[in-house]
Structure formats: C-alpha cells, structure tokens
Short mmCIF file of C-alpha atoms in Angstrom, two decimals:
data_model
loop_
_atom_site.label_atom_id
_atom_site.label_comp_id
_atom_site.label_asym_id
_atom_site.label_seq_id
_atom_site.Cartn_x
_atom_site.Cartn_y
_atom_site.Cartn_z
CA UNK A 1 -5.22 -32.36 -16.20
CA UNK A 2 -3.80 -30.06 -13.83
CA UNK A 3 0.10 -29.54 -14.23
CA UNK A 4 2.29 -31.43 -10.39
CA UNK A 5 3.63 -29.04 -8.65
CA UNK A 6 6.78 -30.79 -8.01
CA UNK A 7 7.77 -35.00 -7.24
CA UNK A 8 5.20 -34.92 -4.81
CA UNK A 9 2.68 -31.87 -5.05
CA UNK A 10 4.03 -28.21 -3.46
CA UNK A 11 0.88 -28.82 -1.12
CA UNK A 12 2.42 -32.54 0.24
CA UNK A 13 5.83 -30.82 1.09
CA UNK A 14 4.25 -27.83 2.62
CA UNK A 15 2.04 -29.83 4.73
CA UNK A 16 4.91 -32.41 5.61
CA UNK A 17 7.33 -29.64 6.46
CA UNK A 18 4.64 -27.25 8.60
CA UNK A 19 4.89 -28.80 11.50
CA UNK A 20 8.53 -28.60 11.93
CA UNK A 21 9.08 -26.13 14.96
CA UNK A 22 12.45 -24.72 12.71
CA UNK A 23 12.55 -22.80 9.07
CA UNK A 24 13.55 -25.79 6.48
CA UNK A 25 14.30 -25.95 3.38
CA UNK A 26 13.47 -28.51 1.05
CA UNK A 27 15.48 -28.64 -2.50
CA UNK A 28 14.40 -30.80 -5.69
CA UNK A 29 16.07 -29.41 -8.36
CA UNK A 30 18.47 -26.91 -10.03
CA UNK A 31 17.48 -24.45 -12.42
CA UNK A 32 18.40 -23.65 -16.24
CA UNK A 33 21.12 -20.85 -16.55
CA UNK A 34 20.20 -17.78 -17.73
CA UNK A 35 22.86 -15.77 -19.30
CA UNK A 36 22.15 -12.21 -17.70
CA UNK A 37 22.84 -12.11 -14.23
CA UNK A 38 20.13 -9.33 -12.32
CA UNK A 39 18.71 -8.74 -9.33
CA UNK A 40 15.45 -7.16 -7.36
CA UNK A 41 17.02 -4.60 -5.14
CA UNK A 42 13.47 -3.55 -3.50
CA UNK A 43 9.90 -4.08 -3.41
CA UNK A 44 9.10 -2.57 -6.63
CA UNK A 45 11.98 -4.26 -8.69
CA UNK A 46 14.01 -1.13 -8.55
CA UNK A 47 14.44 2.54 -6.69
CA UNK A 48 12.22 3.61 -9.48
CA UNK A 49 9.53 1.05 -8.65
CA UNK A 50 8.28 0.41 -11.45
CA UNK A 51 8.13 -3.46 -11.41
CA UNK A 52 9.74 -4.51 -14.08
CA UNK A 53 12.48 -6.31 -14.95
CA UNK A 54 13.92 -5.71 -18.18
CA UNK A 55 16.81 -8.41 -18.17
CA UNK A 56 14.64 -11.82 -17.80
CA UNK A 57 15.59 -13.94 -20.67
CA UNK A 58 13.97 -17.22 -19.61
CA UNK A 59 10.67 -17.20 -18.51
CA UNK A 60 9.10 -15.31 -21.72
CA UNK A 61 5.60 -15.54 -23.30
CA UNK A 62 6.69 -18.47 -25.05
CA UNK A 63 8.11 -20.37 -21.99
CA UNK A 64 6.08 -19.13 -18.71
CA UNK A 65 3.81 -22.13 -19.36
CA UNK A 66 6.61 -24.74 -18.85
CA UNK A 67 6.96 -23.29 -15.05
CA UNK A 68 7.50 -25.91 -12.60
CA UNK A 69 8.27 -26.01 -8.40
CA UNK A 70 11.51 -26.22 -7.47
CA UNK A 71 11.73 -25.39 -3.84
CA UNK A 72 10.01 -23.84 -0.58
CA UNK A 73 11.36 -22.46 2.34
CA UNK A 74 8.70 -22.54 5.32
CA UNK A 75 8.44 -20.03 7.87
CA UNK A 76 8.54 -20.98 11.35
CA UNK A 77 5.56 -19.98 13.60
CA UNK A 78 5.57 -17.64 16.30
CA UNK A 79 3.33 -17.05 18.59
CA UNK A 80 1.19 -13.51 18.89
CA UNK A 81 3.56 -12.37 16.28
CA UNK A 82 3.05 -9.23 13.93
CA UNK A 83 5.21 -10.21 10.96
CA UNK A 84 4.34 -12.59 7.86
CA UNK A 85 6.91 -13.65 5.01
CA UNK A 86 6.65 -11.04 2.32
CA UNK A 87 8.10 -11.28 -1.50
CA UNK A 88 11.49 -11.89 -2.01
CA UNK A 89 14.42 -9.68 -2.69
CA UNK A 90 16.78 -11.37 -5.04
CA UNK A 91 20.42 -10.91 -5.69
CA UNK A 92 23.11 -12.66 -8.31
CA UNK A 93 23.13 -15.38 -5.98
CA UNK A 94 20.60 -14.67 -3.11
CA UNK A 95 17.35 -14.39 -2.17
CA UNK A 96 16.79 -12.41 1.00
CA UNK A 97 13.13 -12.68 2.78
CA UNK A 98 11.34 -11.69 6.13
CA UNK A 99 8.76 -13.97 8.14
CA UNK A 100 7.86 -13.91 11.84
CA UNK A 101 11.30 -14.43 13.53
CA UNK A 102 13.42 -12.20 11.01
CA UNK A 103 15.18 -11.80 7.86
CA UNK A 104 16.97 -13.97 6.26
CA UNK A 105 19.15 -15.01 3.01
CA UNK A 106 18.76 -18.40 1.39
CA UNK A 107 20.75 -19.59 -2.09
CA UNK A 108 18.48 -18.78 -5.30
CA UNK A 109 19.50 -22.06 -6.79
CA UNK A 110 18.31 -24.30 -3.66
CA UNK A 111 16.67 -22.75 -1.25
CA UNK A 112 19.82 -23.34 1.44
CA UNK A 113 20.03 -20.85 4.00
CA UNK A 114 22.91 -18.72 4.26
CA UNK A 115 22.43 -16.49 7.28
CA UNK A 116 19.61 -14.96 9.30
CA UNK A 117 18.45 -12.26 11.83
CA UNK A 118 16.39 -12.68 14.33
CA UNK A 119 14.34 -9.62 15.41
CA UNK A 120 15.26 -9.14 19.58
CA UNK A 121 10.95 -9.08 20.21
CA UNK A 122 9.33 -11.26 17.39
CA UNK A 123 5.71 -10.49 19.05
CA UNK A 124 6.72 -6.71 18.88
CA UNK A 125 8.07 -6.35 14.95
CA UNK A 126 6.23 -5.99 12.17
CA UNK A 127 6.46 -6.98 8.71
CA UNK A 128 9.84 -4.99 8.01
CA UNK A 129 10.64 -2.75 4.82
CA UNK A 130 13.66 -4.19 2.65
CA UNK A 131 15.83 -3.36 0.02
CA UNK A 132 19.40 -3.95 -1.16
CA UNK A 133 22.25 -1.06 -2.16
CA UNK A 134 25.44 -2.57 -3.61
CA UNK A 135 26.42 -5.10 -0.42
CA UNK A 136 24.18 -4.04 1.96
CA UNK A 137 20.69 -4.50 3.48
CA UNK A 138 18.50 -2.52 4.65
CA UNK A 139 15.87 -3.23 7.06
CA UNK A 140 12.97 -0.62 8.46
CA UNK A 141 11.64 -2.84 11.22
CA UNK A 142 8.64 -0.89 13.39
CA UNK A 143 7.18 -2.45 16.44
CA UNK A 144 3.46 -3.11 16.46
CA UNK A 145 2.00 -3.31 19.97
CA UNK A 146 2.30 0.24 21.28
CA UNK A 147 -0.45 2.63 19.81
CA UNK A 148 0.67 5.72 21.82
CA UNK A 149 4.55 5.66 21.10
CA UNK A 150 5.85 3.73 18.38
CA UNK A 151 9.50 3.31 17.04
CA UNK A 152 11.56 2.39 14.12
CA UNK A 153 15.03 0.61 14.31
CA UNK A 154 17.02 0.94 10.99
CA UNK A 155 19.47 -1.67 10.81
CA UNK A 156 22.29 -2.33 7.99
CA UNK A 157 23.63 -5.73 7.19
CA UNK A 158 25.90 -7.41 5.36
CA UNK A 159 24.48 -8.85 2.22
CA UNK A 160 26.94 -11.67 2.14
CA UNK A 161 27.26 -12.93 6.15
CA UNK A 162 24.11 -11.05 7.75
CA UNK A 163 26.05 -8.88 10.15
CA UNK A 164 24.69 -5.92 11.52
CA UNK A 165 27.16 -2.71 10.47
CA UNK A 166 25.13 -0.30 11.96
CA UNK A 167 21.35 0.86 13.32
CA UNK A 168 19.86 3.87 13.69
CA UNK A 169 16.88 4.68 15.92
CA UNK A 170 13.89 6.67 14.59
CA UNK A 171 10.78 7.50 17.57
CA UNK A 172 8.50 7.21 14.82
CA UNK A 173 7.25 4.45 12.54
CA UNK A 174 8.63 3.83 8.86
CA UNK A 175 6.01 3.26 6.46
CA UNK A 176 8.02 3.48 3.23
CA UNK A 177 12.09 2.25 2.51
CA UNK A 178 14.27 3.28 0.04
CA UNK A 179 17.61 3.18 -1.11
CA UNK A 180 19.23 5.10 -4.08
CA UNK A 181 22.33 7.44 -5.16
CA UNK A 182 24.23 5.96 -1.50
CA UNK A 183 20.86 7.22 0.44
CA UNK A 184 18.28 5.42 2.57
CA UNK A 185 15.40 7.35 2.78
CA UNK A 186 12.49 6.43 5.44
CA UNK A 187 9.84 8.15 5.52
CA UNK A 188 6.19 7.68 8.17
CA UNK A 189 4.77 8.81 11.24
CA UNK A 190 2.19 8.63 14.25
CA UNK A 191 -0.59 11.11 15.20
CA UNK A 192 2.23 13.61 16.58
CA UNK A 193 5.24 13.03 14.62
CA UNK A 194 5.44 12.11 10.98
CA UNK A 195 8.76 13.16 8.56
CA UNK A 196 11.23 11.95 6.16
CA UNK A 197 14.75 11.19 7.04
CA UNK A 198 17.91 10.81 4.95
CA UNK A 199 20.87 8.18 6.08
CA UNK A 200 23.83 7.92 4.44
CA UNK A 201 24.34 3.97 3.44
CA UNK A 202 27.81 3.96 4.71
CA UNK A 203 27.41 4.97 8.48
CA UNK A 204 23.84 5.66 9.19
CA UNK A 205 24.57 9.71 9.44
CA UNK A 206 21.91 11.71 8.98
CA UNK A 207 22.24 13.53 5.40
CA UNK A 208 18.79 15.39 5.74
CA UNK A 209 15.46 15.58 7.47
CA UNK A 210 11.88 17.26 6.80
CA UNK A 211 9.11 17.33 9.41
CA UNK A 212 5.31 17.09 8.68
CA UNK A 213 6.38 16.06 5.18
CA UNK A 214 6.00 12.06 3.77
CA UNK A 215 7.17 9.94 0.75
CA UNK A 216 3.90 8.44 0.21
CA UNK A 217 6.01 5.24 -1.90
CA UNK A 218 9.55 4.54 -2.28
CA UNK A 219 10.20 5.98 -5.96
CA UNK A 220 13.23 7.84 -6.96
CA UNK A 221 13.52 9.60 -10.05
CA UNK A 222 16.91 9.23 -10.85
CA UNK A 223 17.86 10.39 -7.16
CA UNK A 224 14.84 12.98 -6.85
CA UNK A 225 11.99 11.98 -4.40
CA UNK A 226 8.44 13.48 -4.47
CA UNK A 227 7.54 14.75 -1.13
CA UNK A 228 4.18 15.85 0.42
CA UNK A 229 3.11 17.56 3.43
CA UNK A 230 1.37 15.35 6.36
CA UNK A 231 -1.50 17.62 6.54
CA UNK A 232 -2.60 20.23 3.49
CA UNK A 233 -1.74 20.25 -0.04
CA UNK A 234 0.92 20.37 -2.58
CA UNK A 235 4.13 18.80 -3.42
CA UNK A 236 7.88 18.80 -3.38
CA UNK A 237 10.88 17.13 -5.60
CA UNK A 238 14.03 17.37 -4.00
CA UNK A 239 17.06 15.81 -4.20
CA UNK A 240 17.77 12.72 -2.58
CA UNK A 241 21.18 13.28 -1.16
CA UNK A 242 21.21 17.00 -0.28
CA UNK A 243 17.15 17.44 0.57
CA UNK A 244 17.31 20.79 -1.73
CA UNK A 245 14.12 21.44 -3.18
CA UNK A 246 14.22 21.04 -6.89
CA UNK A 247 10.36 22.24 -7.55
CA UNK A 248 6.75 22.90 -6.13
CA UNK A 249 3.38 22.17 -7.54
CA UNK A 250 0.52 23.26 -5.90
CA UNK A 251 -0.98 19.60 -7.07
CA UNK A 252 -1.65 17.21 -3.65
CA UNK A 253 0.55 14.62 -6.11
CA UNK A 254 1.78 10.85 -4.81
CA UNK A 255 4.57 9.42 -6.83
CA UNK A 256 3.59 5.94 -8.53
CA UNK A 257 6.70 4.97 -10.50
CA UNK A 258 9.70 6.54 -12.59
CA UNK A 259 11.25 5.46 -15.29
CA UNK A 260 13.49 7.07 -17.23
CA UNK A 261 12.98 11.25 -17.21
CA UNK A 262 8.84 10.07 -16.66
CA UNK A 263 7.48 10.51 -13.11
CA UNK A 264 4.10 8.57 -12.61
CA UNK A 265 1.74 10.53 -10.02
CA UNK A 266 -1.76 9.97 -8.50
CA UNK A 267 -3.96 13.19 -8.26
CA UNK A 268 -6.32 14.18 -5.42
CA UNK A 269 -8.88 12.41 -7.26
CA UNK A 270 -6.81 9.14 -7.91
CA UNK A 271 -6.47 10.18 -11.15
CA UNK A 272 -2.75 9.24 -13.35
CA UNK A 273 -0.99 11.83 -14.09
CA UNK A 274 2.32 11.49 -16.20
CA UNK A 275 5.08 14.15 -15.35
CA UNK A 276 8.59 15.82 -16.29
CA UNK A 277 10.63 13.86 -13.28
CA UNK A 278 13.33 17.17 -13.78
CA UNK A 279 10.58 19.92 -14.02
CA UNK A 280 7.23 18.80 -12.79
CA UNK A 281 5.59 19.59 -16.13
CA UNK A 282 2.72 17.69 -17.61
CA UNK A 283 2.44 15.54 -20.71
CA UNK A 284 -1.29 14.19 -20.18
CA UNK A 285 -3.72 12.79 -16.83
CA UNK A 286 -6.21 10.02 -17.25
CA UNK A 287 -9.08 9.57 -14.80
CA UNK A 288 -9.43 6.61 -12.80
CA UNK A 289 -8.03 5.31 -9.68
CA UNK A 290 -4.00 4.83 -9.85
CA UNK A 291 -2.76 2.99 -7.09
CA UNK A 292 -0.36 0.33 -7.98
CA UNK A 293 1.32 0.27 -11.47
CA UNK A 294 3.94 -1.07 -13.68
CA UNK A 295 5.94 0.11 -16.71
CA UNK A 296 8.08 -1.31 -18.70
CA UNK A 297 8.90 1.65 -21.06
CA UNK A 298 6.42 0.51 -23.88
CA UNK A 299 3.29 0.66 -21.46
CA UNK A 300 2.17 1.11 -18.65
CA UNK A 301 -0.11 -1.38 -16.40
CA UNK A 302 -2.14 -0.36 -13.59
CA UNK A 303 -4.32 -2.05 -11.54
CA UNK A 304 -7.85 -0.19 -11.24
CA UNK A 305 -10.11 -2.27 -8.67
CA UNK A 306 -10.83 -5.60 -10.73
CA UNK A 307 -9.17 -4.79 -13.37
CA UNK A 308 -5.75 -4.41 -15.00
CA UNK A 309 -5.39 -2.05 -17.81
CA UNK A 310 -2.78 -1.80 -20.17
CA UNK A 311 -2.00 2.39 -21.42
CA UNK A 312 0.23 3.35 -24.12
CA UNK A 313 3.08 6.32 -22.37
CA UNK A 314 2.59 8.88 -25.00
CA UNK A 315 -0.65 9.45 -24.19
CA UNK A 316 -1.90 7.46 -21.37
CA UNK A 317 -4.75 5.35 -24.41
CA UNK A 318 -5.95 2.76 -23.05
CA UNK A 319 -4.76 -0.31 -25.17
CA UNK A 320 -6.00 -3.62 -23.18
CA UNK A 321 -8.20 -4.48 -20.11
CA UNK A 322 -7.90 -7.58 -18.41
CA UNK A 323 -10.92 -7.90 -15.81
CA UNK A 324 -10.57 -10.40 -12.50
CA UNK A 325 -13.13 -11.70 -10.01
CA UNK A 326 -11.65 -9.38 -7.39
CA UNK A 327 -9.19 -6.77 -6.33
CA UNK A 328 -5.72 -6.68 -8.10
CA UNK A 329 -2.48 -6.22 -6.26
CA UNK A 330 0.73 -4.39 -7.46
CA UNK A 331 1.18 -5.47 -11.40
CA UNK A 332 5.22 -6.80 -12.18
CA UNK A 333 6.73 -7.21 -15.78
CA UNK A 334 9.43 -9.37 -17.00
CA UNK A 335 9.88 -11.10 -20.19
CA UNK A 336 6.83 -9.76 -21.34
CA UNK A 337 5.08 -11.38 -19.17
CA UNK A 338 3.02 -9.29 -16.64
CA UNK A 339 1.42 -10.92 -13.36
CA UNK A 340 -0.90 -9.95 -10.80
CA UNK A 341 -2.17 -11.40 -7.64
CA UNK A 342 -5.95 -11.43 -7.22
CA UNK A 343 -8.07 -12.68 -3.86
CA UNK A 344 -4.44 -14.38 -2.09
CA UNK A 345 -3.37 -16.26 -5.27
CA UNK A 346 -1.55 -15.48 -8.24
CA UNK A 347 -3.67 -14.18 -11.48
CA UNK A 348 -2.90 -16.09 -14.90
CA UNK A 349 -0.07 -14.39 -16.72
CA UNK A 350 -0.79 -12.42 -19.25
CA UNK A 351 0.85 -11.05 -22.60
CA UNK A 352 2.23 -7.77 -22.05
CA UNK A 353 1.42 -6.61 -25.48
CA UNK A 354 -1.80 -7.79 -26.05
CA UNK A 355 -3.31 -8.68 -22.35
CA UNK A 356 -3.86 -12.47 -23.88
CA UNK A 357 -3.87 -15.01 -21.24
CA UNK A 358 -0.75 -17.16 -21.55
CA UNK A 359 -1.19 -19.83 -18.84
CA UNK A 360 -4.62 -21.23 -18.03
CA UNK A 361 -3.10 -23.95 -15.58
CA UNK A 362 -0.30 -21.99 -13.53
CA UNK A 363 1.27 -24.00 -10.72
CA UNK A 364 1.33 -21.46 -7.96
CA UNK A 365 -0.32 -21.48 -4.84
CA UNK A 366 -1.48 -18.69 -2.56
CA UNK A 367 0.18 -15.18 -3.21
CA UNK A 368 0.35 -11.89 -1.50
CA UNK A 369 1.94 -8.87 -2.56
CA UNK A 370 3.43 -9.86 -5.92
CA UNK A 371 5.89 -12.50 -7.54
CA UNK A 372 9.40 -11.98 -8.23
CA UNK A 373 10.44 -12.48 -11.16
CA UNK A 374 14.67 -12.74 -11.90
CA UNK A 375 17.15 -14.83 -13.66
CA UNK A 376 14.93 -17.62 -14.55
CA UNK A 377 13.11 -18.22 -11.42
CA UNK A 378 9.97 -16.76 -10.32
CA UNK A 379 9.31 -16.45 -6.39
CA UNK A 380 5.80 -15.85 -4.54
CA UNK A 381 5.01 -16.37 -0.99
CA UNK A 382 1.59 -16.59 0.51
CA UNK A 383 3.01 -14.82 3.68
CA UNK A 384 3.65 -18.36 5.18
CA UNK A 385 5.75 -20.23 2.60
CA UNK A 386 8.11 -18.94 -0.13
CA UNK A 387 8.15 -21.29 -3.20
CA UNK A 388 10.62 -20.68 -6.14
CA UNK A 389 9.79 -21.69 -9.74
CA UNK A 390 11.93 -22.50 -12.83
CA UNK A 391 11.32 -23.36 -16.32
CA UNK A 392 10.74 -27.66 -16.97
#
C-alpha cells in the first residue's frame, strides 16, 4: 500500500490550493530537531558545488524511508511568464525560493512566508540565479523576451527582511551565480558580448572583469574559479577576489565540482578529469560523459545519461551503477543518502555506499532540478509547488 502523503494526500491540498489567485501556504506539522544547524547557500549545496551536505543527521539510510509531507507552498500563476519555482535555498531558519512573480523567504519549520520580491516585469524575468553569503541574497535575474539585446539586473537583499541593498546592471545575460571569499561572480553572454564579472558583496563595486572569457558552472575552489575563453581553447584559474591568473592549461576544461584541494573537470570529449585545484596537475581522467556530479569526499557520483555511477576519488574505479528509465538530473548527498531526479519526478534514494535502493515507495511528487536536503527536512519542487518533507 502506497505510503499518504500527508492528512489528506499532497495531491488534495495542491489541487485545493491551485486555484487560489495568491501564493499560500498550507502547514500540518512541525518537524523533529536536528542537533546541527546548516544551510544550502547555492544551487549546488555549496560554492564548491558539489551537492552534498555533510551535516544531515536525520534523514540517514536508516530513516529516509519514514519521510512524510509536511507542507507546500504554491506558486501563484502568471500569465506569459518566463520564470518557474526552482529548488530551494535553505538557511538556519529559512528557506528562500523563486516562482513566476519573484523570490521569496518562507519559515523552514511551516512554510509561513516571511518576505518577498516581486520582479518589476514578471512576463520579462526569467528563472533567476540564487545563492546566499553570510546575510545576504543574491539574485541574477535576466529578462527573456528580447533576443537582440538582453540584460541582467543583480540585486542584493537582505536575508532577514527582503530589502534590496543594492543592484547592479550588467547589458548582458547571467548564465551562472556565485558567491564566495566576499565575491559574487556572474558570468554569461549574447552573440556579441559574453564575460565574467566580479562584485564585491558589500556594495556591488566591481572587483574584476574578463571579456570573451565564461565560468561554465558556479564552482570555487577554495576562492579560485576555472575560466574559459567564449570562443577557442584552453583554460584559466584565477583568483576570485583579485582576477590574477593563478595557471593555464592548454586543456578546453569545465569545472564540475571542488572539494577540498580536488578540482572536478569535464574534457573536450566529456570525459572526468580529476585535478590539483592549486596547480592544475592531474591525478587520473575517466571516459564518459561528466555533466552533473556529486562528491561527498569518499566518492564521487555522476550522472552519465540513464545512469548514475558511483567512482572511488583515488582513482576515478567505478564502484556502483544504478541504471533509470531516463535521463538523470544533478545527483545530491546527505546522510548517505544520494538522490536523483529522473523524467520530472524524484528517483528512489539510494545507498551511497553500495547504490542499494533504500525506498521503493517514496512520497514525493514531481521534481525538477534536484531536492534539498538540510536539517531534517528534504525540499523538491516540480517548478509549480514546493513541498517540504520530515521524518514520521
């Protein structure tokens, strides 16, 4: 028998609250403590996306089965609009999201909002890039209607009342957001202009720029960012704050994840490639499309097409393969747990160590992008409605 999804069934409260013309929230419960307080700063967990969260103490291997709904928050509909609701950040006591009106900041425990944005042209603003340094956020929001000319806002806000501290206009889109070492670093482009620009978190000041260059994905390594040029080959690590080249390769690399003094690259040929973050020097490459990965500093996880396979970090061995009826999205870790979305819902979760499925009977509904996963709740949206789950 399949496991409720809450008093009445996720599915009732969705459908009861959808045609509400306003965001609502609808609470049922509280959820256990858990005695480490973290967060999810950015899409990838961490500046070193790596999706993983080593700190989750309550939803384990032993307990992710006992996962039950707590609460949704429903996004309201707008018309012609660019935008969906895309997975959560998550803070001691927040959970910050974007839909089709703007960004907002509910309470972890209940769903309640707290304070929201609304973008000034809803059918002009696309999904926008998020993450969180110390008390602010930061928001890459790129309109989506002009093909010849499009522009980037960067705005700051207040992570505890949602006011706007500063913005910072960019006449080019932002592809890729992040935030490390007091730095927000956006980086994209259009047919005639394409760079990467450094902002101080403070004021908004421009700390560095680099034309015809991109951060292909927001990884730091330890406050060094892998650059490429827009057109040829090759690639750069410099450091974050001054832009000072700190080596070359003449290897067309894309940073995947860092963790630790390990930077995670894709090669021309899609093939991993693990890396000296401080010198560029190689320990081993495996072949095989590397797109979107996890590590957790045991393994590594990457989803390749259909399937997700686990690789050991000292030598990139394959040590598990987990196949699914269709393509993977970007792999997360916490409590040794590691998830996956697969064809708009959330795969089974598996056992980190061994790949072993641990839930045959989830309780989540439709998923894009990837859960979140953070002091005892886990969080997935379907690009419509955010629900939040906690342990029975």
């Amino acid at each position: 028998m399949r496991r409720s999804h809450g008093p009445v069934g996720r599915a009732g409260v969705v459908g009861a609250l959808g045609a509400l013309a306003t965001l609502l929230c609808v609470t049922l419960t509280g959820t256990p403590a858990q005695a480490a307080t973290t967060v999810w700063v950015a899409d990838g967990y961490g500046p070193g996306n790596t999706g993983y969260n080593a700190a989750e103490a309550a939803i384990t291997t032993g307990t992710v089965a006992s996962l039950a709904y707590r609460w949704s928050v429903v996004s309201p509909v707008v018309r012609d609009a660019c935008a969906e609701q895309a997975p959560p950040l998550v803070t001691a006591d927040k959970v910050v999201s974007a839909d089709q009106r703007g960004v907002a900041a509910y309470r972890a425990d209940t769903g309640a909002p707290v304070w929201s944005f609304r973008y000034p042209a809803p059918a002009d603003t696309a999904t926008p890039r998020l993450a969180v340094g110390g008390p602010r956020v930061f928001g890459a929001f790129n309109g989506c209607r002009s093909i010849s000319d499009p522009d980037t806002v960067l705005r700051a806000f207040h992570l505890t009342t949602g006011a706007v501290l500063w913005t910072a206009a960019r006449d080019a889109p932002a592809s890729v957001l992040l935030v490390d070492r007091g730095v927000v670093v956006v980086s994209g482009g259009d047919a005639t202009d394409v760079r990467v620009t450094a902002y101080r978190v403070a004021d908004g000041a421009v700390l560095w720029e680099r034309a015809d260059t991109l951060l292909p994905r927001p990884v730091s390594a330890g406050g060094r960012v892998l650059l490429r040029p827009a057109e040829g080959t090759g690639a750069e690590q410099v450091d974050i704050v001054t832009g000072k080249t700190l080596w070359r390769t003449v290897e067309s690399w894309s940073p995947l994840a860092a963790d630790g003094a390990a930077l995670y690259v894709s090669g021309a040929a899609g093939e991993l490639v693990r890396t000296d973050a401080a010198t560029g020097a190689v320990a081993w490459a495996v072949p095989g499309a590397a797109a979107q990965l996890a590590v957790d500093g045991a393994r590594l996880y990457v989803a390749q097409g259909t399937d997700l396979v686990a690789r050991d970090l000292a030598g990139g061995a394959e040590l598990w393969r987990a196949s699914f009826p269709a393509q993977l999205g970007k792999p997360v870790v916490a409590g040794g747990v590691v998830y996956a979305t697969v064809s708009g819902r959330l795969a089974h979760p598996l056992n980190a160590a061994t790949g072993a499925e641990l839930d045959a009977d989830p309780p989540y509904q439709g998923a894009i992008g990837h859960p979140t996963v953070v002091n005892g709740r886990l969080y997935v949206t379907d690009g419509r409605v955010l629900d939040a789950y906690a342990l029975a």
